[in-house]
């Protein structure tokens, strides 16, 4: 059976871009730019069409980071994907940003604490453990007060985050030897998104959605929504 061709879109973090993979990574572009994510994605698509002979009709799947992360980025990424899906309908593989960060730790024996800054003294958190080449959630993605983290971590664990330096001193003080900073930088890139897609396809452990079913994983209301409620 021929390996599936997948177009993956990342817009949840500080940068945006797309990746194309078919058993191996064919191409990936990640850009930190002041341009809107939609402009970045469509320019990257043009680049792939020209340089990799990409024909959207030949895709087998889309994959997209559904969050948590930047509210604006998530809305744009999902809107772009739904637009593409209208013209070229394909099953969509939704991916969680906390899992994308954790993929850097492939097959480590220790638990992995994945964090994204949710601001207002809160974090998006999930705790994973590798089992048979896939990430199993021990604590499902959630938004919690930052200072609650030491209550949850009772054994040595690798911590991964784009902003780990912001909390490093606090974790050293409160967690001691249970805090292990992953020795390499981690970030929400299209390359890491592609790695996670590859592992899910390889293990045949993934779900798909239609464009109509696809929803972002916000985990907390946006600032605008909070102001409206108050």
JSON list of C-alpha atoms in Angstrom, two decimals:
[
{"chain": "A", "resi": 1, "resn": "UNK", "atom": "CA", "xyz": [0.00, 0.00, 0.00]},
{"chain": "A", "resi": 2, "resn": "UNK", "atom": "CA", "xyz": [1.38, 3.38, -1.01]},
{"chain": "A", "resi": 3, "resn": "UNK", "atom": "CA", "xyz": [2.15, 5.83, 1.79]},
{"chain": "A", "resi": 4, "resn": "UNK", "atom": "CA", "xyz": [-0.39, 8.67, 2.12]},
{"chain": "A", "resi": 5, "resn": "UNK", "atom": "CA", "xyz": [0.42, 12.21, 1.00]},
{"chain": "A", "resi": 6, "resn": "UNK", "atom": "CA", "xyz": [-0.31, 14.71, 3.80]},
{"chain": "A", "resi": 7, "resn": "UNK", "atom": "CA", "xyz": [-0.39, 18.50, 3.85]},
{"chain": "A", "resi": 8, "resn": "UNK", "atom": "CA", "xyz": [0.10, 19.80, 7.41]},
{"chain": "A", "resi": 9, "resn": "UNK", "atom": "CA", "xyz": [-0.62, 23.34, 8.62]},
{"chain": "A", "resi": 10, "resn": "UNK", "atom": "CA", "xyz": [0.80, 25.01, 11.76]},
{"chain": "A", "resi": 11, "resn": "UNK", "atom": "CA", "xyz": [-0.53, 28.39, 12.95]},
{"chain": "A", "resi": 12, "resn": "UNK", "atom": "CA", "xyz": [-0.96, 27.96, 16.72]},
{"chain": "A", "resi": 13, "resn": "UNK", "atom": "CA", "xyz": [2.41, 29.25, 17.86]},
{"chain": "A", "resi": 14, "resn": "UNK", "atom": "CA", "xyz": [4.85, 32.10, 17.30]},
{"chain": "A", "resi": 15, "resn": "UNK", "atom": "CA", "xyz": [5.45, 31.06, 13.71]},
{"chain": "A", "resi": 16, "resn": "UNK", "atom": "CA", "xyz": [3.38, 29.61, 10.91]},
{"chain": "A", "resi": 17, "resn": "UNK", "atom": "CA", "xyz": [3.85, 27.43, 7.89]},
{"chain": "A", "resi": 18, "resn": "UNK", "atom": "CA", "xyz": [3.11, 24.16, 6.15]},
{"chain": "A", "resi": 19, "resn": "UNK", "atom": "CA", "xyz": [4.73, 20.77, 5.64]},
{"chain": "A", "resi": 20, "resn": "UNK", "atom": "CA", "xyz": [4.29, 18.08, 3.02]},
{"chain": "A", "resi": 21, "resn": "UNK", "atom": "CA", "xyz": [5.07, 14.47, 3.82]},
{"chain": "A", "resi": 22, "resn": "UNK", "atom": "CA", "xyz": [4.74, 11.08, 2.24]},
{"chain": "A", "resi": 23, "resn": "UNK", "atom": "CA", "xyz": [6.36, 8.53, 4.54]},
{"chain": "A", "resi": 24, "resn": "UNK", "atom": "CA", "xyz": [9.21, 11.03, 4.83]},
{"chain": "A", "resi": 25, "resn": "UNK", "atom": "CA", "xyz": [9.25, 14.82, 4.97]},
{"chain": "A", "resi": 26, "resn": "UNK", "atom": "CA", "xyz": [9.15, 16.20, 1.42]},
{"chain": "A", "resi": 27, "resn": "UNK", "atom": "CA", "xyz": [9.27, 19.85, 2.40]},
{"chain": "A", "resi": 28, "resn": "UNK", "atom": "CA", "xyz": [8.55, 22.20, 5.28]},
{"chain": "A", "resi": 29, "resn": "UNK", "atom": "CA", "xyz": [8.43, 25.96, 5.61]},
{"chain": "A", "resi": 30, "resn": "UNK", "atom": "CA", "xyz": [8.14, 27.70, 8.99]},
{"chain": "A", "resi": 31, "resn": "UNK", "atom": "CA", "xyz": [8.17, 31.49, 9.06]},
{"chain": "A", "resi": 32, "resn": "UNK", "atom": "CA", "xyz": [8.15, 34.06, 11.84]},
{"chain": "A", "resi": 33, "resn": "UNK", "atom": "CA", "xyz": [6.61, 37.02, 10.07]},
{"chain": "A", "resi": 34, "resn": "UNK", "atom": "CA", "xyz": [4.42, 40.06, 10.64]},
{"chain": "A", "resi": 35, "resn": "UNK", "atom": "CA", "xyz": [2.32, 38.92, 7.70]},
{"chain": "A", "resi": 36, "resn": "UNK", "atom": "CA", "xyz": [-0.96, 37.21, 8.48]},
{"chain": "A", "resi": 37, "resn": "UNK", "atom": "CA", "xyz": [-0.85, 33.44, 8.76]},
{"chain": "A", "resi": 38, "resn": "UNK", "atom": "CA", "xyz": [-3.21, 33.11, 5.80]},
{"chain": "A", "resi": 39, "resn": "UNK", "atom": "CA", "xyz": [-0.74, 34.97, 3.56]},
{"chain": "A", "resi": 40, "resn": "UNK", "atom": "CA", "xyz": [2.10, 32.78, 4.82]},
{"chain": "A", "resi": 41, "resn": "UNK", "atom": "CA", "xyz": [0.22, 29.54, 4.22]},
{"chain": "A", "resi": 42, "resn": "UNK", "atom": "CA", "xyz": [-0.91, 30.44, 0.70]},
{"chain": "A", "resi": 43, "resn": "UNK", "atom": "CA", "xyz": [2.57, 31.65, -0.29]},
{"chain": "A", "resi": 44, "resn": "UNK", "atom": "CA", "xyz": [4.02, 28.40, 1.04]},
{"chain": "A", "resi": 45, "resn": "UNK", "atom": "CA", "xyz": [1.44, 26.46, -0.97]},
{"chain": "A", "resi": 46, "resn": "UNK", "atom": "CA", "xyz": [2.50, 28.29, -4.13]},
{"chain": "A", "resi": 47, "resn": "UNK", "atom": "CA", "xyz": [6.11, 27.43, -3.33]},
{"chain": "A", "resi": 48, "resn": "UNK", "atom": "CA", "xyz": [5.26, 23.74, -2.90]},
{"chain": "A", "resi": 49, "resn": "UNK", "atom": "CA", "xyz": [3.19, 23.66, -6.07]},
{"chain": "A", "resi": 50, "resn": "UNK", "atom": "CA", "xyz": [6.08, 25.16, -8.02]},
{"chain": "A", "resi": 51, "resn": "UNK", "atom": "CA", "xyz": [9.03, 23.36, -6.44]},
{"chain": "A", "resi": 52, "resn": "UNK", "atom": "CA", "xyz": [7.56, 20.03, -5.31]},
{"chain": "A", "resi": 53, "resn": "UNK", "atom": "CA", "xyz": [4.98, 19.70, -8.09]},
{"chain": "A", "resi": 54, "resn": "UNK", "atom": "CA", "xyz": [2.24, 19.57, -5.46]},
{"chain": "A", "resi": 55, "resn": "UNK", "atom": "CA", "xyz": [-1.22, 18.93, -6.85]},
{"chain": "A", "resi": 56, "resn": "UNK", "atom": "CA", "xyz": [-3.81, 19.36, -4.10]},
{"chain": "A", "resi": 57, "resn": "UNK", "atom": "CA", "xyz": [-6.05, 16.84, -5.83]},
{"chain": "A", "resi": 58, "resn": "UNK", "atom": "CA", "xyz": [-3.54, 14.09, -5.04]},
{"chain": "A", "resi": 59, "resn": "UNK", "atom": "CA", "xyz": [-3.54, 14.65, -1.26]},
{"chain": "A", "resi": 60, "resn": "UNK", "atom": "CA", "xyz": [-4.78, 11.86, 1.01]},
{"chain": "A", "resi": 61, "resn": "UNK", "atom": "CA", "xyz": [-5.06, 13.87, 4.24]},
{"chain": "A", "resi": 62, "resn": "UNK", "atom": "CA", "xyz": [-4.78, 17.31, 5.71]},
{"chain": "A", "resi": 63, "resn": "UNK", "atom": "CA", "xyz": [-3.32, 17.72, 9.21]},
{"chain": "A", "resi": 64, "resn": "UNK", "atom": "CA", "xyz": [-3.64, 20.81, 11.38]},
{"chain": "A", "resi": 65, "resn": "UNK", "atom": "CA", "xyz": [-2.71, 22.04, 14.85]},
{"chain": "A", "resi": 66, "resn": "UNK", "atom": "CA", "xyz": [-6.06, 22.68, 16.60]},
{"chain": "A", "resi": 67, "resn": "UNK", "atom": "CA", "xyz": [-4.52, 24.21, 19.73]},
{"chain": "A", "resi": 68, "resn": "UNK", "atom": "CA", "xyz": [-4.37, 25.30, 22.40]},
{"chain": "A", "resi": 69, "resn": "UNK", "atom": "CA", "xyz": [-2.40, 28.35, 21.37]},
{"chain": "A", "resi": 70, "resn": "UNK", "atom": "CA", "xyz": [-2.86, 31.72, 19.72]},
{"chain": "A", "resi": 71, "resn": "UNK", "atom": "CA", "xyz": [-6.60, 32.40, 19.38]},
{"chain": "A", "resi": 72, "resn": "UNK", "atom": "CA", "xyz": [-6.05, 34.42, 16.21]},
{"chain": "A", "resi": 73, "resn": "UNK", "atom": "CA", "xyz": [-3.63, 31.91, 14.73]},
{"chain": "A", "resi": 74, "resn": "UNK", "atom": "CA", "xyz": [-5.95, 28.99, 15.38]},
{"chain": "A", "resi": 75, "resn": "UNK", "atom": "CA", "xyz": [-8.93, 30.74, 13.81]},
{"chain": "A", "resi": 76, "resn": "UNK", "atom": "CA", "xyz": [-6.91, 31.62, 10.72]},
{"chain": "A", "resi": 77, "resn": "UNK", "atom": "CA", "xyz": [-5.36, 28.17, 10.37]},
{"chain": "A", "resi": 78, "resn": "UNK", "atom": "CA", "xyz": [-8.68, 26.39, 10.59]},
{"chain": "A", "resi": 79, "resn": "UNK", "atom": "CA", "xyz": [-10.33, 28.88, 8.23]},
{"chain": "A", "resi": 80, "resn": "UNK", "atom": "CA", "xyz": [-7.58, 28.35, 5.64]},
{"chain": "A", "resi": 81, "resn": "UNK", "atom": "CA", "xyz": [-7.90, 24.59, 5.96]},
{"chain": "A", "resi": 82, "resn": "UNK", "atom": "CA", "xyz": [-11.68, 24.68, 5.65]},
{"chain": "A", "resi": 83, "resn": "UNK", "atom": "CA", "xyz": [-11.29, 26.83, 2.53]},
{"chain": "A", "resi": 84, "resn": "UNK", "atom": "CA", "xyz": [-8.89, 24.33, 0.99]},
{"chain": "A", "resi": 85, "resn": "UNK", "atom": "CA", "xyz": [-11.21, 21.50, 1.96]},
{"chain": "A", "resi": 86, "resn": "UNK", "atom": "CA", "xyz": [-14.11, 23.10, 0.12]},
{"chain": "A", "resi": 87, "resn": "UNK", "atom": "CA", "xyz": [-12.13, 22.99, -3.11]},
{"chain": "A", "resi": 88, "resn": "UNK", "atom": "CA", "xyz": [-10.27, 19.73, -2.42]},
{"chain": "A", "resi": 89, "resn": "UNK", "atom": "CA", "xyz": [-12.16, 17.69, 0.23]},
{"chain": "A", "resi": 90, "resn": "UNK", "atom": "CA", "xyz": [-9.93, 15.31, 2.20]},
{"chain": "A", "resi": 91, "resn": "UNK", "atom": "CA", "xyz": [-10.05, 13.78, 5.70]},
{"chain": "A", "resi": 92, "resn": "UNK", "atom": "CA", "xyz": [-8.42, 16.04, 8.31]},
{"chain": "A", "resi": 93, "resn": "UNK", "atom": "CA", "xyz": [-6.13, 14.79, 11.09]},
{"chain": "A", "resi": 94, "resn": "UNK", "atom": "CA", "xyz": [-6.46, 17.16, 14.10]},
{"chain": "A", "resi": 95, "resn": "UNK", "atom": "CA", "xyz": [-3.33, 17.52, 16.23]},
{"chain": "A", "resi": 96, "resn": "UNK", "atom": "CA", "xyz": [-2.94, 19.01, 19.71]},
{"chain": "A", "resi": 97, "resn": "UNK", "atom": "CA", "xyz": [-0.18, 21.59, 20.13]},
{"chain": "A", "resi": 98, "resn": "UNK", "atom": "CA", "xyz": [0.93, 20.18, 23.50]},
{"chain": "A", "resi": 99, "resn": "UNK", "atom": "CA", "xyz": [1.50, 16.83, 21.82]},
{"chain": "A", "resi": 100, "resn": "UNK", "atom": "CA", "xyz": [3.43, 18.49, 18.99]},
{"chain": "A", "resi": 101, "resn": "UNK", "atom": "CA", "xyz": [5.83, 20.00, 21.55]},
{"chain": "A", "resi": 102, "resn": "UNK", "atom": "CA", "xyz": [6.23, 16.63, 23.28]},
{"chain": "A", "resi": 103, "resn": "UNK", "atom": "CA", "xyz": [7.16, 14.78, 20.07]},
{"chain": "A", "resi": 104, "resn": "UNK", "atom": "CA", "xyz": [10.74, 16.09, 20.44]},
{"chain": "A", "resi": 105, "resn": "UNK", "atom": "CA", "xyz": [11.21, 13.68, 23.38]},
{"chain": "A", "resi": 106, "resn": "UNK", "atom": "CA", "xyz": [10.55, 10.57, 21.28]},
{"chain": "A", "resi": 107, "resn": "UNK", "atom": "CA", "xyz": [10.58, 7.35, 23.30]},
{"chain": "A", "resi": 108, "resn": "UNK", "atom": "CA", "xyz": [12.03, 8.79, 26.50]},
{"chain": "A", "resi": 109, "resn": "UNK", "atom": "CA", "xyz": [11.23, 6.61, 29.51]},
{"chain": "A", "resi": 110, "resn": "UNK", "atom": "CA", "xyz": [10.21, 9.50, 31.77]},
{"chain": "A", "resi": 111, "resn": "UNK", "atom": "CA", "xyz": [6.90, 11.35, 31.68]},
{"chain": "A", "resi": 112, "resn": "UNK", "atom": "CA", "xyz": [6.80, 14.52, 29.59]},
{"chain": "A", "resi": 113, "resn": "UNK", "atom": "CA", "xyz": [5.18, 17.71, 30.88]},
{"chain": "A", "resi": 114, "resn": "UNK", "atom": "CA", "xyz": [4.17, 19.89, 27.94]},
{"chain": "A", "resi": 115, "resn": "UNK", "atom": "CA", "xyz": [3.38, 23.55, 28.65]},
{"chain": "A", "resi": 116, "resn": "UNK", "atom": "CA", "xyz": [2.12, 26.57, 26.71]},
{"chain": "A", "resi": 117, "resn": "UNK", "atom": "CA", "xyz": [1.82, 29.99, 28.30]},
{"chain": "A", "resi": 118, "resn": "UNK", "atom": "CA", "xyz": [-1.88, 30.87, 28.69]},
{"chain": "A", "resi": 119, "resn": "UNK", "atom": "CA", "xyz": [-1.02, 34.20, 30.38]},
{"chain": "A", "resi": 120, "resn": "UNK", "atom": "CA", "xyz": [-2.90, 35.62, 33.39]},
{"chain": "A", "resi": 121, "resn": "UNK", "atom": "CA", "xyz": [-0.89, 33.27, 35.66]},
{"chain": "A", "resi": 122, "resn": "UNK", "atom": "CA", "xyz": [-2.25, 30.24, 33.79]},
{"chain": "A", "resi": 123, "resn": "UNK", "atom": "CA", "xyz": [-0.77, 27.54, 31.58]},
{"chain": "A", "resi": 124, "resn": "UNK", "atom": "CA", "xyz": [-2.03, 25.02, 29.08]},
{"chain": "A", "resi": 125, "resn": "UNK", "atom": "CA", "xyz": [-0.69, 21.69, 30.34]},
{"chain": "A", "resi": 126, "resn": "UNK", "atom": "CA", "xyz": [-0.67, 18.03, 29.40]},
{"chain": "A", "resi": 127, "resn": "UNK", "atom": "CA", "xyz": [1.43, 15.17, 30.75]},
{"chain": "A", "resi": 128, "resn": "UNK", "atom": "CA", "xyz": [2.37, 12.37, 28.38]},
{"chain": "A", "resi": 129, "resn": "UNK", "atom": "CA", "xyz": [4.23, 9.08, 28.45]},
{"chain": "A", "resi": 130, "resn": "UNK", "atom": "CA", "xyz": [5.61, 7.21, 25.45]},
{"chain": "A", "resi": 131, "resn": "UNK", "atom": "CA", "xyz": [4.13, 3.76, 24.87]},
{"chain": "A", "resi": 132, "resn": "UNK", "atom": "CA", "xyz": [4.95, 1.69, 21.79]},
{"chain": "A", "resi": 133, "resn": "UNK", "atom": "CA", "xyz": [5.99, 4.71, 19.76]},
{"chain": "A", "resi": 134, "resn": "UNK", "atom": "CA", "xyz": [3.02, 6.90, 20.58]},
{"chain": "A", "resi": 135, "resn": "UNK", "atom": "CA", "xyz": [2.19, 9.50, 23.20]},
{"chain": "A", "resi": 136, "resn": "UNK", "atom": "CA", "xyz": [-0.36, 8.48, 25.83]},
{"chain": "A", "resi": 137, "resn": "UNK", "atom": "CA", "xyz": [-1.86, 11.28, 27.93]},
{"chain": "A", "resi": 138, "resn": "UNK", "atom": "CA", "xyz": [-1.56, 10.80, 31.69]},
{"chain": "A", "resi": 139, "resn": "UNK", "atom": "CA", "xyz": [-3.07, 14.24, 32.26]},
{"chain": "A", "resi": 140, "resn": "UNK", "atom": "CA", "xyz": [-5.27, 15.43, 29.42]},
{"chain": "A", "resi": 141, "resn": "UNK", "atom": "CA", "xyz": [-4.79, 18.93, 27.97]},
{"chain": "A", "resi": 142, "resn": "UNK", "atom": "CA", "xyz": [-6.19, 21.53, 30.34]},
{"chain": "A", "resi": 143, "resn": "UNK", "atom": "CA", "xyz": [-5.81, 25.14, 31.44]},
{"chain": "A", "resi": 144, "resn": "UNK", "atom": "CA", "xyz": [-4.71, 25.43, 35.05]},
{"chain": "A", "resi": 145, "resn": "UNK", "atom": "CA", "xyz": [-3.27, 28.05, 37.43]},
{"chain": "A", "resi": 146, "resn": "UNK", "atom": "CA", "xyz": [0.49, 28.05, 36.96]},
{"chain": "A", "resi": 147, "resn": "UNK", "atom": "CA", "xyz": [1.18, 27.51, 40.67]},
{"chain": "A", "resi": 148, "resn": "UNK", "atom": "CA", "xyz": [-0.82, 24.27, 40.68]},
{"chain": "A", "resi": 149, "resn": "UNK", "atom": "CA", "xyz": [1.82, 22.46, 38.63]},
{"chain": "A", "resi": 150, "resn": "UNK", "atom": "CA", "xyz": [3.95, 21.32, 41.62]},
{"chain": "A", "resi": 151, "resn": "UNK", "atom": "CA", "xyz": [0.87, 19.53, 43.02]},
{"chain": "A", "resi": 152, "resn": "UNK", "atom": "CA", "xyz": [0.62, 17.43, 39.86]},
{"chain": "A", "resi": 153, "resn": "UNK", "atom": "CA", "xyz": [4.23, 16.36, 39.32]},
{"chain": "A", "resi": 154, "resn": "UNK", "atom": "CA", "xyz": [5.32, 13.70, 41.82]},
{"chain": "A", "resi": 155, "resn": "UNK", "atom": "CA", "xyz": [8.21, 12.08, 39.94]},
{"chain": "A", "resi": 156, "resn": "UNK", "atom": "CA", "xyz": [11.09, 13.20, 37.69]},
{"chain": "A", "resi": 157, "resn": "UNK", "atom": "CA", "xyz": [9.74, 14.42, 34.35]},
{"chain": "A", "resi": 158, "resn": "UNK", "atom": "CA", "xyz": [10.97, 16.16, 31.24]},
{"chain": "A", "resi": 159, "resn": "UNK", "atom": "CA", "xyz": [9.49, 19.64, 30.78]},
{"chain": "A", "resi": 160, "resn": "UNK", "atom": "CA", "xyz": [9.02, 21.04, 27.28]},
{"chain": "A", "resi": 161, "resn": "UNK", "atom": "CA", "xyz": [7.80, 24.49, 26.33]},
{"chain": "A", "resi": 162, "resn": "UNK", "atom": "CA", "xyz": [8.61, 27.34, 23.96]},
{"chain": "A", "resi": 163, "resn": "UNK", "atom": "CA", "xyz": [8.85, 29.58, 27.05]},
{"chain": "A", "resi": 164, "resn": "UNK", "atom": "CA", "xyz": [10.41, 27.23, 29.61]},
{"chain": "A", "resi": 165, "resn": "UNK", "atom": "CA", "xyz": [12.98, 29.84, 30.67]},
{"chain": "A", "resi": 166, "resn": "UNK", "atom": "CA", "xyz": [10.14, 32.00, 32.01]},
{"chain": "A", "resi": 167, "resn": "UNK", "atom": "CA", "xyz": [9.37, 29.39, 34.69]},
{"chain": "A", "resi": 168, "resn": "UNK", "atom": "CA", "xyz": [12.68, 27.58, 35.10]},
{"chain": "A", "resi": 169, "resn": "UNK", "atom": "CA", "xyz": [13.72, 29.15, 38.42]},
{"chain": "A", "resi": 170, "resn": "UNK", "atom": "CA", "xyz": [10.29, 28.55, 39.95]},
{"chain": "A", "resi": 171, "resn": "UNK", "atom": "CA", "xyz": [10.29, 24.90, 38.91]},
{"chain": "A", "resi": 172, "resn": "UNK", "atom": "CA", "xyz": [13.79, 24.36, 40.30]},
{"chain": "A", "resi": 173, "resn": "UNK", "atom": "CA", "xyz": [12.67, 25.81, 43.64]},
{"chain": "A", "resi": 174, "resn": "UNK", "atom": "CA", "xyz": [9.35, 23.96, 43.90]},
{"chain": "A", "resi": 175, "resn": "UNK", "atom": "CA", "xyz": [10.02, 20.68, 42.10]},
{"chain": "A", "resi": 176, "resn": "UNK", "atom": "CA", "xyz": [13.71, 20.12, 42.75]},
{"chain": "A", "resi": 177, "resn": "UNK", "atom": "CA", "xyz": [14.92, 16.89, 41.11]},
{"chain": "A", "resi": 178, "resn": "UNK", "atom": "CA", "xyz": [11.49, 16.26, 39.61]},
{"chain": "A", "resi": 179, "resn": "UNK", "atom": "CA", "xyz": [12.08, 19.15, 37.19]},
{"chain": "A", "resi": 180, "resn": "UNK", "atom": "CA", "xyz": [14.16, 18.13, 34.18]},
{"chain": "A", "resi": 181, "resn": "UNK", "atom": "CA", "xyz": [14.48, 20.72, 31.44]},
{"chain": "A", "resi": 182, "resn": "UNK", "atom": "CA", "xyz": [14.62, 19.09, 28.01]},
{"chain": "A", "resi": 183, "resn": "UNK", "atom": "CA", "xyz": [18.19, 19.82, 26.81]},
{"chain": "A", "resi": 184, "resn": "UNK", "atom": "CA", "xyz": [17.18, 21.06, 23.35]},
{"chain": "A", "resi": 185, "resn": "UNK", "atom": "CA", "xyz": [14.90, 23.94, 22.31]},
{"chain": "A", "resi": 186, "resn": "UNK", "atom": "CA", "xyz": [11.36, 22.91, 21.40]},
{"chain": "A", "resi": 187, "resn": "UNK", "atom": "CA", "xyz": [8.83, 24.86, 19.39]},
{"chain": "A", "resi": 188, "resn": "UNK", "atom": "CA", "xyz": [5.62, 24.58, 17.41]},
{"chain": "A", "resi": 189, "resn": "UNK", "atom": "CA", "xyz": [7.10, 24.13, 13.96]},
{"chain": "A", "resi": 190, "resn": "UNK", "atom": "CA", "xyz": [5.79, 22.46, 10.85]},
{"chain": "A", "resi": 191, "resn": "UNK", "atom": "CA", "xyz": [8.66, 19.96, 11.11]},
{"chain": "A", "resi": 192, "resn": "UNK", "atom": "CA", "xyz": [7.50, 18.81, 14.56]},
{"chain": "A", "resi": 193, "resn": "UNK", "atom": "CA", "xyz": [3.90, 18.71, 13.38]},
{"chain": "A", "resi": 194, "resn": "UNK", "atom": "CA", "xyz": [5.04, 16.50, 10.50]},
{"chain": "A", "resi": 195, "resn": "UNK", "atom": "CA", "xyz": [6.91, 14.20, 12.91]},
{"chain": "A", "resi": 196, "resn": "UNK", "atom": "CA", "xyz": [3.75, 13.69, 14.93]},
{"chain": "A", "resi": 197, "resn": "UNK", "atom": "CA", "xyz": [1.70, 13.00, 11.80]},
{"chain": "A", "resi": 198, "resn": "UNK", "atom": "CA", "xyz": [4.28, 10.44, 10.70]},
{"chain": "A", "resi": 199, "resn": "UNK", "atom": "CA", "xyz": [4.18, 8.63, 14.06]},
{"chain": "A", "resi": 200, "resn": "UNK", "atom": "CA", "xyz": [0.38, 8.57, 14.12]},
{"chain": "A", "resi": 201, "resn": "UNK", "atom": "CA", "xyz": [0.19, 7.20, 10.59]},
{"chain": "A", "resi": 202, "resn": "UNK", "atom": "CA", "xyz": [2.90, 4.62, 11.32]},
{"chain": "A", "resi": 203, "resn": "UNK", "atom": "CA", "xyz": [1.07, 3.34, 14.40]},
{"chain": "A", "resi": 204, "resn": "UNK", "atom": "CA", "xyz": [-2.32, 3.70, 12.72]},
{"chain": "A", "resi": 205, "resn": "UNK", "atom": "CA", "xyz": [-3.43, 5.57, 15.84]},
{"chain": "A", "resi": 206, "resn": "UNK", "atom": "CA", "xyz": [-5.22, 8.69, 14.69]},
{"chain": "A", "resi": 207, "resn": "UNK", "atom": "CA", "xyz": [-8.67, 10.10, 14.12]},
{"chain": "A", "resi": 208, "resn": "UNK", "atom": "CA", "xyz": [-9.98, 12.14, 11.23]},
{"chain": "A", "resi": 209, "resn": "UNK", "atom": "CA", "xyz": [-12.57, 14.88, 10.96]},
{"chain": "A", "resi": 210, "resn": "UNK", "atom": "CA", "xyz": [-14.44, 16.50, 8.13]},
{"chain": "A", "resi": 211, "resn": "UNK", "atom": "CA", "xyz": [-14.11, 20.26, 7.66]},
{"chain": "A", "resi": 212, "resn": "UNK", "atom": "CA", "xyz": [-17.58, 20.67, 9.19]},
{"chain": "A", "resi": 213, "resn": "UNK", "atom": "CA", "xyz": [-16.62, 18.66, 12.30]},
{"chain": "A", "resi": 214, "resn": "UNK", "atom": "CA", "xyz": [-13.28, 20.38, 12.88]},
{"chain": "A", "resi": 215, "resn": "UNK", "atom": "CA", "xyz": [-13.15, 22.63, 15.96]},
{"chain": "A", "resi": 216, "resn": "UNK", "atom": "CA", "xyz": [-10.30, 24.48, 17.70]},
{"chain": "A", "resi": 217, "resn": "UNK", "atom": "CA", "xyz": [-9.17, 23.38, 21.16]},
{"chain": "A", "resi": 218, "resn": "UNK", "atom": "CA", "xyz": [-9.12, 26.71, 22.99]},
{"chain": "A", "resi": 219, "resn": "UNK", "atom": "CA", "xyz": [-9.35, 25.39, 26.61]},
{"chain": "A", "resi": 220, "resn": "UNK", "atom": "CA", "xyz": [-10.13, 28.91, 27.85]},
{"chain": "A", "resi": 221, "resn": "UNK", "atom": "CA", "xyz": [-12.18, 31.86, 26.57]},
{"chain": "A", "resi": 222, "resn": "UNK", "atom": "CA", "xyz": [-10.39, 34.60, 24.67]},
{"chain": "A", "resi": 223, "resn": "UNK", "atom": "CA", "xyz": [-9.78, 37.97, 26.32]},
{"chain": "A", "resi": 224, "resn": "UNK", "atom": "CA", "xyz": [-12.59, 39.49, 24.23]},
{"chain": "A", "resi": 225, "resn": "UNK", "atom": "CA", "xyz": [-15.01, 36.78, 25.39]},
{"chain": "A", "resi": 226, "resn": "UNK", "atom": "CA", "xyz": [-13.99, 37.28, 29.04]},
{"chain": "A", "resi": 227, "resn": "UNK", "atom": "CA", "xyz": [-14.60, 41.02, 28.77]},
{"chain": "A", "resi": 228, "resn": "UNK", "atom": "CA", "xyz": [-18.00, 40.40, 27.18]},
{"chain": "A", "resi": 229, "resn": "UNK", "atom": "CA", "xyz": [-19.02, 38.11, 30.05]},
{"chain": "A", "resi": 230, "resn": "UNK", "atom": "CA", "xyz": [-17.94, 40.60, 32.69]}
]
